[in-house]
mmCIF file of C-alpha atoms and ligand atoms in Angstrom:
data_model
loop_
_atom_site.group_PDB
_atom_site.id
_atom_site.type_symbol
_atom_site.label_atom_id
_atom_site.label_comp_id
_atom_site.label_asym_id
_atom_site.label_seq_id
_atom_site.Cartn_x
_atom_site.Cartn_y
_atom_site.Cartn_z
ATOM 1 C CA UNK A 213 -67.390 -37.989 -50.250
ATOM 2 C CA UNK A 214 -65.115 -35.923 -53.380
ATOM 3 C CA UNK A 215 -67.459 -34.446 -55.628
ATOM 4 C CA UNK A 216 -67.009 -32.913 -59.831
ATOM 5 C CA UNK A 217 -65.770 -29.978 -57.982
ATOM 6 C CA UNK A 218 -63.320 -31.902 -55.862
ATOM 7 C CA UNK A 219 -62.276 -32.831 -52.932
ATOM 8 C CA UNK A 220 -64.846 -31.701 -49.699
ATOM 9 C CA UNK A 221 -62.579 -29.112 -47.827
ATOM 10 C CA UNK A 222 -62.476 -30.127 -43.829
ATOM 11 C CA UNK A 223 -64.890 -26.581 -42.251
ATOM 12 C CA UNK A 224 -61.630 -25.133 -41.240
ATOM 13 C CA UNK A 225 -60.180 -24.755 -44.710
ATOM 14 C CA UNK A 226 -61.110 -22.361 -47.155
ATOM 15 C CA UNK A 227 -60.058 -23.583 -50.841
ATOM 16 C CA UNK A 228 -57.585 -26.144 -52.364
ATOM 17 C CA UNK A 229 -53.894 -24.365 -52.939
ATOM 18 C CA UNK A 230 -51.979 -27.563 -55.070
ATOM 19 C CA UNK A 231 -54.633 -30.560 -55.909
ATOM 20 C CA UNK A 232 -52.993 -34.064 -55.405
ATOM 21 C CA UNK A 233 -52.795 -34.016 -59.371
ATOM 22 C CA UNK A 234 -50.454 -31.287 -59.055
ATOM 23 C CA UNK A 235 -48.027 -32.132 -56.301
ATOM 24 C CA UNK A 236 -47.671 -36.015 -57.707
ATOM 25 C CA UNK A 237 -46.006 -33.950 -61.095
ATOM 26 C CA UNK A 238 -43.911 -31.782 -59.143
ATOM 27 C CA UNK A 239 -42.832 -34.593 -56.873
ATOM 28 C CA UNK A 240 -42.215 -36.379 -60.219
ATOM 29 C CA UNK A 241 -40.080 -33.715 -61.580
ATOM 30 C CA UNK A 242 -38.019 -33.187 -58.221
ATOM 31 C CA UNK A 243 -37.015 -36.298 -58.329
ATOM 32 C CA UNK A 244 -35.969 -36.954 -61.438
ATOM 33 C CA UNK A 245 -33.164 -33.628 -60.836
ATOM 34 C CA UNK A 246 -32.233 -35.343 -57.995
ATOM 35 C CA UNK A 247 -31.595 -38.690 -59.004
ATOM 36 C CA UNK A 248 -29.686 -37.002 -62.286
ATOM 37 C CA UNK A 249 -27.722 -34.398 -59.953
ATOM 38 C CA UNK A 250 -26.623 -37.279 -57.274
ATOM 39 C CA UNK A 251 -26.199 -40.628 -59.952
ATOM 40 C CA UNK A 252 -23.360 -42.627 -58.208
ATOM 41 C CA UNK A 253 -23.171 -41.133 -55.140
ATOM 42 C CA UNK A 254 -23.750 -42.229 -51.949
ATOM 43 C CA UNK A 255 -27.339 -40.862 -51.285
ATOM 44 C CA UNK A 256 -29.266 -39.816 -48.454
ATOM 45 C CA UNK A 257 -32.594 -38.390 -48.019
ATOM 46 C CA UNK A 258 -33.111 -37.211 -44.474
ATOM 47 C CA UNK A 259 -36.589 -35.587 -42.996
ATOM 48 C CA UNK A 260 -37.510 -33.657 -40.388
ATOM 49 C CA UNK A 261 -40.582 -35.363 -38.649
ATOM 50 C CA UNK A 262 -43.494 -35.625 -38.326
ATOM 51 C CA UNK A 263 -44.494 -33.360 -41.206
ATOM 52 C CA UNK A 264 -42.184 -34.407 -43.733
ATOM 53 C CA UNK A 265 -42.597 -38.333 -43.778
ATOM 54 C CA UNK A 266 -45.296 -37.882 -46.577
ATOM 55 C CA UNK A 267 -43.288 -35.792 -49.232
ATOM 56 C CA UNK A 268 -40.017 -37.989 -48.372
ATOM 57 C CA UNK A 269 -41.921 -41.088 -48.793
ATOM 58 C CA UNK A 270 -43.267 -39.913 -51.994
ATOM 59 C CA UNK A 271 -40.130 -38.195 -53.331
ATOM 60 C CA UNK A 272 -37.819 -41.781 -52.986
ATOM 61 C CA UNK A 273 -40.364 -43.360 -55.346
ATOM 62 C CA UNK A 274 -39.973 -40.687 -57.883
ATOM 63 C CA UNK A 275 -35.806 -40.684 -57.275
ATOM 64 C CA UNK A 276 -33.971 -43.137 -59.801
ATOM 65 C CA UNK A 277 -30.999 -43.418 -58.043
ATOM 66 C CA UNK A 278 -29.500 -45.910 -55.367
ATOM 67 C CA UNK A 279 -30.271 -43.954 -51.842
ATOM 68 C CA UNK A 280 -30.814 -44.980 -48.570
ATOM 69 C CA UNK A 281 -33.884 -43.269 -45.947
ATOM 70 C CA UNK A 282 -32.852 -41.689 -42.478
ATOM 71 C CA UNK A 283 -35.424 -39.704 -40.243
ATOM 72 C CA UNK A 284 -34.994 -36.938 -37.139
ATOM 73 C CA UNK A 285 -36.654 -35.473 -35.093
ATOM 74 C CA UNK A 286 -36.351 -31.865 -33.504
ATOM 75 C CA UNK A 287 -38.588 -29.857 -30.755
ATOM 76 C CA UNK A 288 -38.127 -25.788 -29.665
ATOM 77 C CA UNK A 289 -35.326 -25.567 -26.841
ATOM 78 C CA UNK A 290 -38.295 -22.732 -24.806
ATOM 79 C CA UNK A 291 -36.679 -19.499 -23.277
ATOM 80 C CA UNK A 292 -33.927 -20.649 -25.970
ATOM 81 C CA UNK A 293 -32.283 -18.670 -29.104
ATOM 82 C CA UNK A 294 -34.869 -17.903 -31.745
ATOM 83 C CA UNK A 295 -35.053 -21.327 -33.962
ATOM 84 C CA UNK A 296 -33.239 -23.518 -31.274
ATOM 85 C CA UNK A 297 -33.722 -26.644 -31.372
ATOM 86 C CA UNK A 298 -32.977 -29.737 -29.700
ATOM 87 C CA UNK A 299 -32.863 -33.187 -30.898
ATOM 88 C CA UNK A 300 -35.077 -35.938 -30.002
ATOM 89 C CA UNK A 301 -34.607 -38.567 -31.875
ATOM 90 C CA UNK A 302 -31.328 -38.541 -34.122
ATOM 91 C CA UNK A 303 -29.964 -40.105 -37.114
ATOM 92 C CA UNK A 304 -29.697 -43.706 -37.014
ATOM 93 C CA UNK A 305 -26.239 -44.007 -39.622
ATOM 94 C CA UNK A 306 -23.150 -42.015 -39.857
ATOM 95 C CA UNK A 307 -23.409 -38.939 -42.887
ATOM 96 C CA UNK A 308 -19.862 -38.678 -43.248
ATOM 97 C CA UNK A 309 -18.663 -38.558 -46.831
ATOM 98 C CA UNK A 310 -22.553 -39.309 -48.130
ATOM 99 C CA UNK A 311 -24.563 -36.757 -50.426
ATOM 100 C CA UNK A 312 -27.330 -35.548 -47.926
ATOM 101 C CA UNK A 313 -30.411 -33.632 -48.666
ATOM 102 C CA UNK A 314 -32.557 -32.936 -45.961
ATOM 103 C CA UNK A 315 -36.017 -33.358 -47.105
ATOM 104 C CA UNK A 316 -38.635 -30.241 -46.054
ATOM 105 C CA UNK A 317 -42.966 -30.393 -46.508
ATOM 106 C CA UNK A 318 -42.275 -26.868 -45.630
ATOM 107 C CA UNK A 319 -39.857 -23.357 -45.445
ATOM 108 C CA UNK A 320 -41.409 -20.824 -43.394
ATOM 109 C CA UNK A 321 -38.639 -18.648 -41.533
ATOM 110 C CA UNK A 322 -36.069 -21.333 -41.661
ATOM 111 C CA UNK A 323 -35.011 -21.082 -38.309
ATOM 112 C CA UNK A 324 -35.214 -24.513 -37.811
ATOM 113 C CA UNK A 325 -33.966 -25.362 -41.043
ATOM 114 C CA UNK A 326 -30.968 -23.572 -40.039
ATOM 115 C CA UNK A 327 -30.526 -24.918 -37.011
ATOM 116 C CA UNK A 328 -30.580 -28.936 -38.395
ATOM 117 C CA UNK A 329 -28.247 -27.702 -41.512
ATOM 118 C CA UNK A 330 -25.538 -26.154 -39.109
ATOM 119 C CA UNK A 331 -26.028 -29.543 -36.794
ATOM 120 C CA UNK A 332 -25.749 -32.180 -40.406
ATOM 121 C CA UNK A 333 -22.782 -29.929 -41.210
ATOM 122 C CA UNK A 334 -20.891 -30.432 -38.350
ATOM 123 C CA UNK A 335 -20.438 -34.527 -39.586
ATOM 124 C CA UNK A 336 -18.857 -33.616 -42.382
ATOM 125 C CA UNK A 337 -21.186 -34.658 -45.454
ATOM 126 C CA UNK A 338 -19.347 -34.671 -49.149
ATOM 127 C CA UNK A 339 -22.161 -32.387 -49.667
ATOM 128 C CA UNK A 340 -25.575 -30.935 -47.993
ATOM 129 C CA UNK A 341 -28.809 -29.968 -49.771
ATOM 130 C CA UNK A 342 -32.589 -28.985 -49.137
ATOM 131 C CA UNK A 343 -35.194 -30.042 -50.791
ATOM 132 C CA UNK A 344 -38.580 -28.689 -50.332
ATOM 133 C CA UNK A 345 -42.296 -29.145 -51.763
ATOM 134 C CA UNK A 346 -42.985 -26.251 -50.161
ATOM 135 C CA UNK A 347 -41.580 -22.544 -49.997
ATOM 136 C CA UNK A 348 -42.508 -19.594 -47.855
ATOM 137 C CA UNK A 349 -40.624 -17.740 -48.458
ATOM 138 C CA UNK A 350 -41.878 -14.434 -47.856
ATOM 139 C CA UNK A 351 -41.497 -15.490 -44.273
ATOM 140 C CA UNK A 352 -37.357 -16.383 -44.428
ATOM 141 C CA UNK A 353 -35.742 -14.527 -41.614
ATOM 142 C CA UNK A 354 -32.515 -16.259 -42.264
ATOM 143 C CA UNK A 355 -31.158 -17.011 -45.616
ATOM 144 C CA UNK A 356 -30.894 -20.722 -47.042
ATOM 145 C CA UNK A 357 -30.093 -22.887 -49.644
ATOM 146 C CA UNK A 358 -32.832 -24.584 -50.784
ATOM 147 C CA UNK A 359 -31.058 -26.445 -54.054
ATOM 148 C CA UNK A 360 -34.959 -28.200 -54.862
ATOM 149 C CA UNK A 361 -37.921 -26.216 -54.191
ATOM 150 C CA UNK A 362 -41.471 -28.209 -55.103
ATOM 151 C CA UNK A 363 -44.024 -24.716 -54.862
ATOM 152 C CA UNK A 364 -43.032 -21.279 -53.128
ATOM 153 C CA UNK A 365 -46.698 -20.397 -51.863
ATOM 154 C CA UNK A 366 -48.752 -17.155 -50.207
ATOM 155 C CA UNK A 367 -47.807 -16.606 -46.492
ATOM 156 C CA UNK A 368 -51.044 -18.456 -45.574
ATOM 157 C CA UNK A 369 -51.384 -21.148 -42.557
ATOM 158 C CA UNK A 370 -51.525 -24.490 -44.946
ATOM 159 C CA UNK A 371 -52.613 -27.916 -43.929
ATOM 160 C CA UNK A 372 -52.213 -31.594 -46.124
ATOM 161 C CA UNK A 373 -50.087 -33.262 -47.491
ATOM 162 C CA UNK A 374 -47.965 -33.862 -43.988
ATOM 163 C CA UNK A 375 -48.860 -30.568 -42.610
ATOM 164 C CA UNK A 376 -50.837 -30.351 -39.479
ATOM 165 C CA UNK A 377 -53.106 -27.889 -37.395
ATOM 166 C CA UNK A 378 -53.669 -28.946 -34.261
ATOM 167 C CA UNK A 379 -52.307 -32.496 -35.092
ATOM 168 C CA UNK A 380 -54.984 -32.932 -37.509
ATOM 169 C CA UNK A 381 -55.385 -33.150 -41.727
ATOM 170 C CA UNK A 382 -51.406 -34.610 -42.287
ATOM 171 C CA UNK A 383 -53.664 -37.201 -44.211
ATOM 172 C CA UNK A 384 -55.198 -34.752 -47.024
ATOM 173 C CA UNK A 385 -53.977 -35.622 -50.003
ATOM 174 C CA UNK A 386 -54.012 -31.878 -51.629
ATOM 175 C CA UNK A 387 -52.889 -28.946 -49.680
ATOM 176 C CA UNK A 388 -55.351 -26.209 -48.629
ATOM 177 C CA UNK A 389 -55.635 -22.716 -46.839
ATOM 178 C CA UNK A 390 -57.350 -22.421 -43.474
ATOM 179 C CA UNK A 391 -59.329 -19.420 -42.951
ATOM 180 C CA UNK A 392 -58.133 -17.355 -40.445
ATOM 181 C CA UNK A 393 -61.029 -17.592 -37.457
ATOM 182 C CA UNK A 394 -59.730 -21.556 -37.311
ATOM 183 C CA UNK A 395 -56.388 -20.428 -36.341
ATOM 184 C CA UNK A 396 -55.505 -20.771 -33.360
HETATM 185 C C1 PRP B 656 -42.626 -27.720 -39.496
HETATM 186 C C2 PRP B 656 -41.806 -28.061 -40.881
HETATM 187 C C3 PRP B 656 -40.442 -27.588 -40.483
HETATM 188 C C4 PRP B 656 -40.841 -26.037 -40.020
HETATM 189 C C5 PRP B 656 -40.475 -24.606 -40.576
HETATM 190 O O1 PRP B 656 -42.788 -28.009 -38.404
HETATM 191 O O2 PRP B 656 -41.778 -29.332 -41.010
HETATM 192 O O3 PRP B 656 -40.086 -27.899 -39.950
HETATM 193 O O4 PRP B 656 -42.774 -26.274 -38.856
HETATM 194 O O5 PRP B 656 -41.006 -23.794 -39.938
HETATM 195 P P1 PRP B 656 -39.809 -22.452 -39.917
HETATM 196 O O6 PRP B 656 -39.489 -22.465 -41.103
HETATM 197 O O7 PRP B 656 -40.275 -21.200 -39.252
HETATM 198 O O8 PRP B 656 -38.435 -22.634 -38.674
HETATM 199 P P2 PRP B 656 -43.249 -28.408 -37.464
HETATM 200 O O9 PRP B 656 -42.319 -27.288 -36.210
HETATM 201 O O10 PRP B 656 -44.818 -28.084 -38.112
HETATM 202 O O11 PRP B 656 -43.058 -30.253 -36.323
HETATM 203 P P3 PRP B 656 -43.958 -30.959 -38.022
HETATM 204 O O12 PRP B 656 -43.439 -31.313 -39.128
HETATM 205 O O13 PRP B 656 -44.190 -32.094 -36.410
HETATM 206 O O14 PRP B 656 -45.809 -30.545 -37.994
#
């Protein structure tokens, strides 16, 4: 049950970092900026499953412009180069000539997105942008062009609003930090 002090945290969490209202307000601002920058273009919002799906669902409804959605999934190459990923679910649509924005829940080292962007760039979109809800920029290993950023966050493990710990907590309506002792 929620109380007047706010939602009850799961035991693995120690603090709400971003509450649902703050996220919703920022999502509206990001959506308005995307609509303004891409009016009249063949706009595609693409996310990398699974964590980004929740942000994409809210963000796309905040973009007052014609757009299409598409999804991809990747998995890490064990023993491959750092950040090397293979596509386990590719986009359904061709993106040549389109204004593509990759929508992520979080950018950490940037390695995953760096690979995804290089794969997408080879398909010759007219433009290729990035919109991330959370940016753990202090952890960045590769430099990435982040076009739209929701929040810069500290170097803490976070759950909620799409982000998981062992597959759980993606459905929390807020983003919370995880207690150090709960991280395996
Ligand atoms: C998260 C996130 C990014 C990646 C960021 O996905 O959605 O894709 O990690 O990390 P990086 O910047 O260090 O590469 P995750 O691997 O947790 O998969 P999930 O979305 O299915 O939870």
